[in-house]
Coordinates of C-alpha atoms and ligand atoms in Angstrom, one line a residue:
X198 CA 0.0 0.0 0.0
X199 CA 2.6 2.0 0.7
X200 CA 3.5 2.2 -3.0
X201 CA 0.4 3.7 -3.9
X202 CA 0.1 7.1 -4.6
X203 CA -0.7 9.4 -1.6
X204 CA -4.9 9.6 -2.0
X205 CA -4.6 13.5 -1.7
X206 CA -2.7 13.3 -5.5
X207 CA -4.9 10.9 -7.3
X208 CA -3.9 7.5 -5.1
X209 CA -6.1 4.9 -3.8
X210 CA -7.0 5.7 -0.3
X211 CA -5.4 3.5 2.7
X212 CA -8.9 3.6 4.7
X213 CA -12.2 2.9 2.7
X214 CA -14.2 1.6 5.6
X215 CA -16.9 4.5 6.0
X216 CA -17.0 6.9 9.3
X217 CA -18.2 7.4 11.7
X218 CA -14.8 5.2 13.0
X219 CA -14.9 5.8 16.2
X220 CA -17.9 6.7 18.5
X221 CA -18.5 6.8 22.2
X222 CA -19.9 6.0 24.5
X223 CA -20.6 1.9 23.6
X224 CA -24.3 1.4 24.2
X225 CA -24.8 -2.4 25.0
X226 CA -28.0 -4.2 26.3
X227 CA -27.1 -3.1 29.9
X228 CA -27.6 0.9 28.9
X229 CA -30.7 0.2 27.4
X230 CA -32.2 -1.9 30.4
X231 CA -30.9 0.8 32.8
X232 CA -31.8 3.5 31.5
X233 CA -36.0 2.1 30.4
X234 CA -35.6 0.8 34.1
X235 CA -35.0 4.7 35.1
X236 CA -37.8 5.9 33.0
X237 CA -39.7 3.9 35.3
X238 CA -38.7 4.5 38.5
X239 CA -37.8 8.2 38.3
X240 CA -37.2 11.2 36.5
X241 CA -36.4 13.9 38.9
X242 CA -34.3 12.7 42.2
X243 CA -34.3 15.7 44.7
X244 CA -31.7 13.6 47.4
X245 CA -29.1 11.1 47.5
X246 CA -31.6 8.4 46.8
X247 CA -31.8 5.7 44.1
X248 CA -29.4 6.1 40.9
X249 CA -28.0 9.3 42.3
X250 CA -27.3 7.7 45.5
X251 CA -25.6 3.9 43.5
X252 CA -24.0 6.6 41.2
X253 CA -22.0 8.6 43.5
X254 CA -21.6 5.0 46.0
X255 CA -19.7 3.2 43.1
X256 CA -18.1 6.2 42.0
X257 CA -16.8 6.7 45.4
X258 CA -16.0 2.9 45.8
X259 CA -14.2 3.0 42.4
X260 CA -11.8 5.9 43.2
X261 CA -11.7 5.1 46.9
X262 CA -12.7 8.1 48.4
X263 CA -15.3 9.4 50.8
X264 CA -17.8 12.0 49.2
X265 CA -19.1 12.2 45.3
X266 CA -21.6 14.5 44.2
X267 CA -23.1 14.3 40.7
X268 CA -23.8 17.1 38.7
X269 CA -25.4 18.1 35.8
X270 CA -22.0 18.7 33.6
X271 CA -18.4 18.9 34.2
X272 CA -18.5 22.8 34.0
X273 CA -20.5 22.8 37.1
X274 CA -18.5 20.3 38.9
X275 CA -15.5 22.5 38.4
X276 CA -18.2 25.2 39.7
X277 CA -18.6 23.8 42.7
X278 CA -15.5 22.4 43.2
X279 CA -14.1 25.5 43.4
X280 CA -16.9 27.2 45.5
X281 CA -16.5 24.7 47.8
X282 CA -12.8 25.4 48.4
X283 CA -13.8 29.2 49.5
X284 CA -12.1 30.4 46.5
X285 CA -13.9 34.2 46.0
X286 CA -13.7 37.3 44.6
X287 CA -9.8 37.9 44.2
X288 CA -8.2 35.0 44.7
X289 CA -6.3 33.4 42.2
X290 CA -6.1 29.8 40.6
X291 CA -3.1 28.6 38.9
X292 CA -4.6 26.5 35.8
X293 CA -2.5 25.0 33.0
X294 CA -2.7 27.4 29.5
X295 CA -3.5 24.2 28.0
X296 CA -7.0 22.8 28.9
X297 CA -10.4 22.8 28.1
X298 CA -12.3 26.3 29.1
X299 CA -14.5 25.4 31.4
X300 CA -11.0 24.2 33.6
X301 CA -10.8 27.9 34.3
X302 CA -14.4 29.6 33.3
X303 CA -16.1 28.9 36.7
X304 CA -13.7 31.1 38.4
X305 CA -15.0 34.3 36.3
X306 CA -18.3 33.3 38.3
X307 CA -16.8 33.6 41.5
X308 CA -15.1 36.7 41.0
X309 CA -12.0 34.8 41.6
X310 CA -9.0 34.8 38.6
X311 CA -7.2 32.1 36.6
X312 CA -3.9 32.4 36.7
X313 CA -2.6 30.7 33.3
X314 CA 0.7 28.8 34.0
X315 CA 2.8 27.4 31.0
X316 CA 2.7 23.6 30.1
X317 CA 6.0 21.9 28.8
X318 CA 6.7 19.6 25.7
X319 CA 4.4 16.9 26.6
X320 CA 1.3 19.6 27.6
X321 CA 1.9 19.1 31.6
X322 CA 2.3 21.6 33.9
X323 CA 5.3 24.1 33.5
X324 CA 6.1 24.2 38.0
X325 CA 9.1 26.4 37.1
X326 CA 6.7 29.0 35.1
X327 CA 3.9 28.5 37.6
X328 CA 6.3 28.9 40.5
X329 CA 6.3 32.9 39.2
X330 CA 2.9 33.0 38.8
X331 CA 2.7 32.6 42.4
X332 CA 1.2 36.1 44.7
X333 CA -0.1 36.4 47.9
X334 CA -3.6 35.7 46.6
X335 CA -3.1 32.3 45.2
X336 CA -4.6 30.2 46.9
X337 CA -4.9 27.0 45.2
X338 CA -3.4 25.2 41.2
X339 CA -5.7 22.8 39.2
X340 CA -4.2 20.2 37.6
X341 CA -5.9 18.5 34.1
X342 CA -4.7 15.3 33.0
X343 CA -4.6 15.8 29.3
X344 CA -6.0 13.4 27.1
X345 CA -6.0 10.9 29.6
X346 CA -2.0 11.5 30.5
X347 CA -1.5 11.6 34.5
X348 CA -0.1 14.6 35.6
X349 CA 3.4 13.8 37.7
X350 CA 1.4 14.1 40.8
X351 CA 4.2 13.4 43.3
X352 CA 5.7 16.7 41.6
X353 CA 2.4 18.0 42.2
X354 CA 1.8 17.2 45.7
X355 CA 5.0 18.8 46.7
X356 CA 5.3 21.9 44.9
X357 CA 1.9 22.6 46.4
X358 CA 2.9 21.4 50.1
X359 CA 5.9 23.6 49.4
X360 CA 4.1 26.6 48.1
X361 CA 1.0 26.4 51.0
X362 CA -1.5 25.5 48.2
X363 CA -4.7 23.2 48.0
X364 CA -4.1 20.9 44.8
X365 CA -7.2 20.6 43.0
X366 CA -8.2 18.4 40.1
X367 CA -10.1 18.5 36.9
X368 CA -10.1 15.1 35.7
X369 CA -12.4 15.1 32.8
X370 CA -10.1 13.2 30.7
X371 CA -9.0 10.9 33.1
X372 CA -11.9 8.5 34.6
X373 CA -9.6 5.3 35.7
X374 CA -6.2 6.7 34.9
X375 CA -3.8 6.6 37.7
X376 CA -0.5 7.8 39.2
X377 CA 1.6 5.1 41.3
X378 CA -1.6 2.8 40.8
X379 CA -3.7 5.8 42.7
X380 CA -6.3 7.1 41.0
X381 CA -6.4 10.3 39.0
X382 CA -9.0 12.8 41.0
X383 CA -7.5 11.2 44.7
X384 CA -4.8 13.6 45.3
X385 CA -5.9 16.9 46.1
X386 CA -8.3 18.7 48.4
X387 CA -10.9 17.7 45.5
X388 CA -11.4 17.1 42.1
X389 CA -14.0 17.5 39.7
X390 CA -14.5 15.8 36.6
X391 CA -16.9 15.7 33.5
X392 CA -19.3 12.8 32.7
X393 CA -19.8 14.3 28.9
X394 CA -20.5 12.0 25.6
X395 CA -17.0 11.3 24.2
X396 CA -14.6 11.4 27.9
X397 CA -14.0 7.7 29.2
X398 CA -16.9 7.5 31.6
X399 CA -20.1 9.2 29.8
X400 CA -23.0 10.4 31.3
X401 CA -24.2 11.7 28.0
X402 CA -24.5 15.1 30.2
X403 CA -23.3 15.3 33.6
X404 CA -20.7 15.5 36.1
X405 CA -19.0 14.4 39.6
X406 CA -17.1 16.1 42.1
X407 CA -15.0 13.8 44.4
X408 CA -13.3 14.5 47.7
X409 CA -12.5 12.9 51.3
X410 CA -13.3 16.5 52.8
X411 CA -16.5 16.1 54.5
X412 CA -16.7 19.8 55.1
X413 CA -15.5 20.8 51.6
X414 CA -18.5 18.1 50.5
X415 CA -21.1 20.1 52.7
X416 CA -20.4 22.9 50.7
X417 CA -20.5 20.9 47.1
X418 CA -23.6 20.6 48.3
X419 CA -24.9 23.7 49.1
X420 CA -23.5 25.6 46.4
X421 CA -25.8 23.4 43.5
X422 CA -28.2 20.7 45.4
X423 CA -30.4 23.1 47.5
X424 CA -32.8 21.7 49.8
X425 CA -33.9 18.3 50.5
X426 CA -30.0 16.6 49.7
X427 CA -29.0 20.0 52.0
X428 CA -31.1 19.0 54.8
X429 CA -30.9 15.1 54.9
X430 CA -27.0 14.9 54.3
X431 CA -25.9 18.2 56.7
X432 CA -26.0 17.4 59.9
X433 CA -28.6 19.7 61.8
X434 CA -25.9 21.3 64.6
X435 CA -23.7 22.5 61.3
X436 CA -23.5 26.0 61.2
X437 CA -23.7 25.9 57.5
X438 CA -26.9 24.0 58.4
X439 CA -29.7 26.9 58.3
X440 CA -28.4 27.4 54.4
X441 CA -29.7 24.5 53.3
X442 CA -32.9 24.8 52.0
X443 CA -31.9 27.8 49.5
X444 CA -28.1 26.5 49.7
X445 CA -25.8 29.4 47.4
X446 CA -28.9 29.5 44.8
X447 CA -27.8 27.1 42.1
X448 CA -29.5 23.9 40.9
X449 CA -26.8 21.5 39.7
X450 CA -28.5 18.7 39.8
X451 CA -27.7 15.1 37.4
X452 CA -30.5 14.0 35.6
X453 CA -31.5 10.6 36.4
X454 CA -31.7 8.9 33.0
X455 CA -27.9 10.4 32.7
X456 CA -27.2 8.9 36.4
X457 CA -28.6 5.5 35.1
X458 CA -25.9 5.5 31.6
X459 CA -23.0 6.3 33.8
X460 CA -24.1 3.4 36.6
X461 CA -24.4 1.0 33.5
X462 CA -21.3 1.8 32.3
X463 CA -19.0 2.0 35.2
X464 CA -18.8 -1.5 35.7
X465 CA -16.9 -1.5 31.9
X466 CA -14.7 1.2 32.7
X467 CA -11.7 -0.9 33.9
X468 CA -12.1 -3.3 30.2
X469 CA -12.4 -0.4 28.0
X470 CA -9.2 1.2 29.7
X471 CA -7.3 -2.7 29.5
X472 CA -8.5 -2.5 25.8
X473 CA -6.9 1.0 25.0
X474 CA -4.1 0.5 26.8
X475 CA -3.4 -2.5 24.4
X476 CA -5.0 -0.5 21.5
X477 CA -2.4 2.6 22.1
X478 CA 0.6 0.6 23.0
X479 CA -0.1 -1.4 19.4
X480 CA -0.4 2.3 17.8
X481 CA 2.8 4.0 19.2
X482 CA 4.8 0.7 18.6
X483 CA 3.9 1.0 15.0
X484 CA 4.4 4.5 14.5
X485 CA 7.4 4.6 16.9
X486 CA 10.4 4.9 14.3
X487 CA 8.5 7.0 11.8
X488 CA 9.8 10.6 10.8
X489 CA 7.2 13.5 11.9
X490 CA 5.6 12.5 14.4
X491 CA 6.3 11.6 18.0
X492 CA 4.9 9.4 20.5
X493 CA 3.8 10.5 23.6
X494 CA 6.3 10.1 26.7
X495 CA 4.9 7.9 28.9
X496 CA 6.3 7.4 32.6
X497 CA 6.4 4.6 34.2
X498 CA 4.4 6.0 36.8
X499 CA 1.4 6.7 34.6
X500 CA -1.2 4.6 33.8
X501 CA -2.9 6.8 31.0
X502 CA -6.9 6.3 30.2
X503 CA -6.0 7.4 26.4
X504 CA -8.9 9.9 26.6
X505 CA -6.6 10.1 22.9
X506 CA -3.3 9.1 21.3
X507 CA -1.4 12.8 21.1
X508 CA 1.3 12.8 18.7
X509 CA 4.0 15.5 18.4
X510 CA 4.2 16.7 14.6
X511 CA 7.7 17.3 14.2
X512 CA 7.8 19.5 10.8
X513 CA 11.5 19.4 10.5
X514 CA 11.9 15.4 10.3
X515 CA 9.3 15.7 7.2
X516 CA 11.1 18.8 5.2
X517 CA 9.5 21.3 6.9
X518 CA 6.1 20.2 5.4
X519 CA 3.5 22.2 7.1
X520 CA 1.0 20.4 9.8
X521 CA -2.2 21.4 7.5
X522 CA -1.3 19.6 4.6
X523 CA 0.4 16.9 6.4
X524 CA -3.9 16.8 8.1
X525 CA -5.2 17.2 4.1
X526 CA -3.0 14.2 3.2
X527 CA -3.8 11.7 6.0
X528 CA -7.5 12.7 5.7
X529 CA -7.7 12.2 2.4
X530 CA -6.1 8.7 3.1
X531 CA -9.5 8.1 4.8
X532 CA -8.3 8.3 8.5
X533 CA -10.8 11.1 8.2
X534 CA -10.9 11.2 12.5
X535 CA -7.2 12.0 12.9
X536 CA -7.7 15.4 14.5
X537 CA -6.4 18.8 15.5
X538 CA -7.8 19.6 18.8
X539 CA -10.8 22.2 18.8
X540 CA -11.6 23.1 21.7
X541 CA -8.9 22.1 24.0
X542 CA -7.0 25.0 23.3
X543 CA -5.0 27.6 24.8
X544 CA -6.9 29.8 26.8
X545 CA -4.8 32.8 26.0
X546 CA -6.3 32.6 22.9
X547 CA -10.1 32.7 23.8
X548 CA -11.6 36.5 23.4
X549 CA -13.3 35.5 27.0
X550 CA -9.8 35.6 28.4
X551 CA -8.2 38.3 26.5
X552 CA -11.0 40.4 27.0
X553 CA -13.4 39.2 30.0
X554 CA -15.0 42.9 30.4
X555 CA -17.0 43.0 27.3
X556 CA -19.2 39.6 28.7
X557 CA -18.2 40.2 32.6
X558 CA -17.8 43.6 33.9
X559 CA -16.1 42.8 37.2
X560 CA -12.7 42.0 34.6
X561 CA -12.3 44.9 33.0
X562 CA -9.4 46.7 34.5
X563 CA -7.1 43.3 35.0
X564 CA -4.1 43.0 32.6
X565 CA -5.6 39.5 30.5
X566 CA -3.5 37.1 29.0
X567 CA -2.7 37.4 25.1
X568 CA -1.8 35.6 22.4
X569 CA 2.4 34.6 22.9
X570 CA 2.7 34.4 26.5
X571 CA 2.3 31.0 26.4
X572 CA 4.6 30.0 24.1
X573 CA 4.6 26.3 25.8
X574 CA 1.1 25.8 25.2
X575 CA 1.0 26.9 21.7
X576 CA 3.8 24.9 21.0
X577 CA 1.6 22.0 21.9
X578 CA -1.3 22.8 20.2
X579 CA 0.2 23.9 17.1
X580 CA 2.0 20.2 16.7
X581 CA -0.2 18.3 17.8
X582 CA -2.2 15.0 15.7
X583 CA -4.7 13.4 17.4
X584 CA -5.9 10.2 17.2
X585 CA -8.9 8.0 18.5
X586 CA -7.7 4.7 20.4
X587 CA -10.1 2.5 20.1
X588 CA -11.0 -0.1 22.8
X589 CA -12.2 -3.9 21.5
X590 CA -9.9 -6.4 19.4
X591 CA -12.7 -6.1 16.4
X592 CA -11.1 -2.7 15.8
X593 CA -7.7 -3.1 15.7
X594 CA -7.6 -3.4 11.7
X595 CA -9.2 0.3 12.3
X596 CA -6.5 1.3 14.6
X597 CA -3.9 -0.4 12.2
X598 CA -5.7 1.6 9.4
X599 CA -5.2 4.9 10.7
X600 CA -1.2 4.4 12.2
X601 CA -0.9 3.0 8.0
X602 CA -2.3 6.1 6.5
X603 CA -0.1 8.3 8.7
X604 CA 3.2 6.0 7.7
X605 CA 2.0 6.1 4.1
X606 CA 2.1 9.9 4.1
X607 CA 4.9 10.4 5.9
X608 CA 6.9 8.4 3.5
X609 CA 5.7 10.2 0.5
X610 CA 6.0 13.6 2.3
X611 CA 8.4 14.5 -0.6
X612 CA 5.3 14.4 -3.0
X613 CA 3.7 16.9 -1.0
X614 CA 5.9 19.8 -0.6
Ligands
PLP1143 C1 -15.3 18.2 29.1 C2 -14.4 19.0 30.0 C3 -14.9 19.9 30.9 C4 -16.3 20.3 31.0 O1 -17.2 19.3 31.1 P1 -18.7 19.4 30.6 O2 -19.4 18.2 31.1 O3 -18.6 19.5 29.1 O4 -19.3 20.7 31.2 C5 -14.0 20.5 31.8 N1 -12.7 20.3 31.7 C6 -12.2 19.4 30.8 C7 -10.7 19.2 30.8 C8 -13.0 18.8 29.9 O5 -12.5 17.9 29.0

């Protein structure tokens, strides 16, 4: 195949198998029965009762810690997270310059500010660049464990010890991934994480926020599940107590039929991580010695949840051939879901961050981020090639498919420039 003709000039394609290639979540007989079962029992849960209450249980179990609280998305996990660790108007939050918005957007709603900090080669948190960031108003850092890729958390863990900070976690790419065999979203004060269609535990819409701070939980609580879960799960003498049938004002809530997917699919976490383990391991191996792009470094700490497979475009090893055609050419091979990230960006380069005032008056006089101070996390983001790992054994042709196409262009780059 390789002698073929790249498709993009005329060639036959490497990849004829039609899209979509890959989709998640995997509905399976269990997701049905759960969620008709749900229809049934209830559509509105107002306390920790039935699915909310085996949700949040097994989650809990399954990361082995004390407190979860569902939500109705990741945003307003992060929401809560954060309004639960008293962070208010004027503090500051050190998030990576690399994430998903919503990592950072809460904090605009608490009148609190991200602090962007730098990221390094692999997209993980630059300590030396957010070691400056530091003032006497920071109070706590977020880390995000891109695509699925543990942050070094015993790094972590100290530089925050060191620095007087709470650690907090957004961990929306990592359900099941883990540091030292611990858990991603176990080593800070809390950590909150999305339950959204494509990330490895899926909700469809919805949330969690996990912690082992039973005061810090109280407050999850009040900020976005007002009244009855308020009053059953606080205990009366609290002084927080007397909140709880308005709690902070926001409704938060999961929706139950979303509750129901996530409990049917928890149980198949662990298999579909086992499967993409195998899956990206068979992917890196076969793309390993090939000019252009570059596997992810993987330490043999981490044990990833391949949220994606990131590779490292390296322009120079392919005569300088620029990214976007290098993207035309493998799409056109037919690998048609190989992917620039959209809207994992960085944030510097959101008009919400330069520019905050226009939408949120409170931000106008602050000097914002802009484009170029974060020359770490453009870096990233301008080289980087995404791929899909898929999870079952009936897809590795697929997988084998896609690492082909990208060989097959990269030896025929010549043709290109
Ligand atoms: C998806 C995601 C969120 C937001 O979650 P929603 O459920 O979409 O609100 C936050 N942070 C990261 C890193 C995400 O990937």
């Amino acid at each position: 195949m390789n002698d073929s003709p790249l498709a993009l000039l005329g060639g036959e394609p490497a990849i004829t198998t039609p899209g979509p290639h890959f989709t998640w979540p995997p509905i399976a007989e269990p997701d049905r029965e759960a969620v008709a079962a749900q229809l049934e029992a209830a559509v509105s849960i107002p306390d920790r009762s039935g699915v909310v209450a085996e949700l949040e249980g097994a989650l809990a179990s399954y990361l082995g810690v004390q407190h979860v609280v569902t939500t109705c998305t990741g945003t307003a996990a992060l929401h809560s997270m954060y309004a639960a660790a008293g962070i208010g108007p004027g503090d500051e939050v050190i998030v990576p310059a690399l994430t998903f918005h919503a990592t950072a957007t809460p904090l605009f709603h608490l009148g609190a500010h991200a602090v962007l900090a730098d990221v390094d080669e692999s997209g993980q948190l630059d300590l030396d660049d957010a070691a400056r960031r530091i003032t006497a108003r920071t109070k706590a850092m977020v880390a995000v464990h891109l695509w699925g890729m543990p942050e070094d958390m015993d790094a972590l863990v100290s530089f925050t010890d060191a620095h007087n900070l709470m650690l907090l976690e957004d961990g929306s790419h990592a359900h099941g991934a883990t540091w030292n065999s611990k858990r991603a979203g176990t080593f800070g004060a809390a950590a909150a994480f999305s339950l959204n269609g494509p990330k490895p535990l899926s909700a469809g819409e919805g949330g969690f926020v996990a912690t082992d701070d039973s005061e810090l939980y109280f407050r999850v609580l009040l900020h976005g599940q007002y009244n009855k879960r308020c009053r059953r799960e606080i205990p009366a003498n609290h002084p927080l107590a007397r909140y709880a049938v308005t709690g902070m004002g926001l409704k938060l809530r999961i929706h139950p039929l979303a509750a129901a997917l996530a409990h049917a699919q928890l149980p198949r976490l662990d298999g579909y991580l086992a499967g993409r383990q195998a899956t990206a391991a068979r992917m890196c191996a076969a793309l390993d010695e090939v000019p252009g792009v570059r596997m992810p470094r993987v330490s043999a700490s981490a044990g990833p949840s391949w949220y994606a497979l990131p590779l490292r475009y390296e322009p120079a090893e392919l005569g300088g051939l620029p990214l976007q055609r290098f993207f035309d050419a493998v799409h056109a091979e037919g690998a048609t879901e190989a992917d620039q990230p959209g809207s994992t960006r960085p944030l510097a380069t959101h008009p919400l961050f330069q520019n905050p005032g226009a939408l949120l008056p409170g931000y106008a006089e602050r000097r914002n981020p802009a484009p170029g101070d974060f020359p770490g996390a453009e870096h990233v983001y301008t080289t980087t090639l995404k791929l899909p790992v898929w999870h079952l054994d009936e897809d590795v042709p697929l997988a084998d498919a896609y690492t082909q196409a990208i060989v097959k262009v990269a030896a025929h780059h010549e043709d290109l420039l």
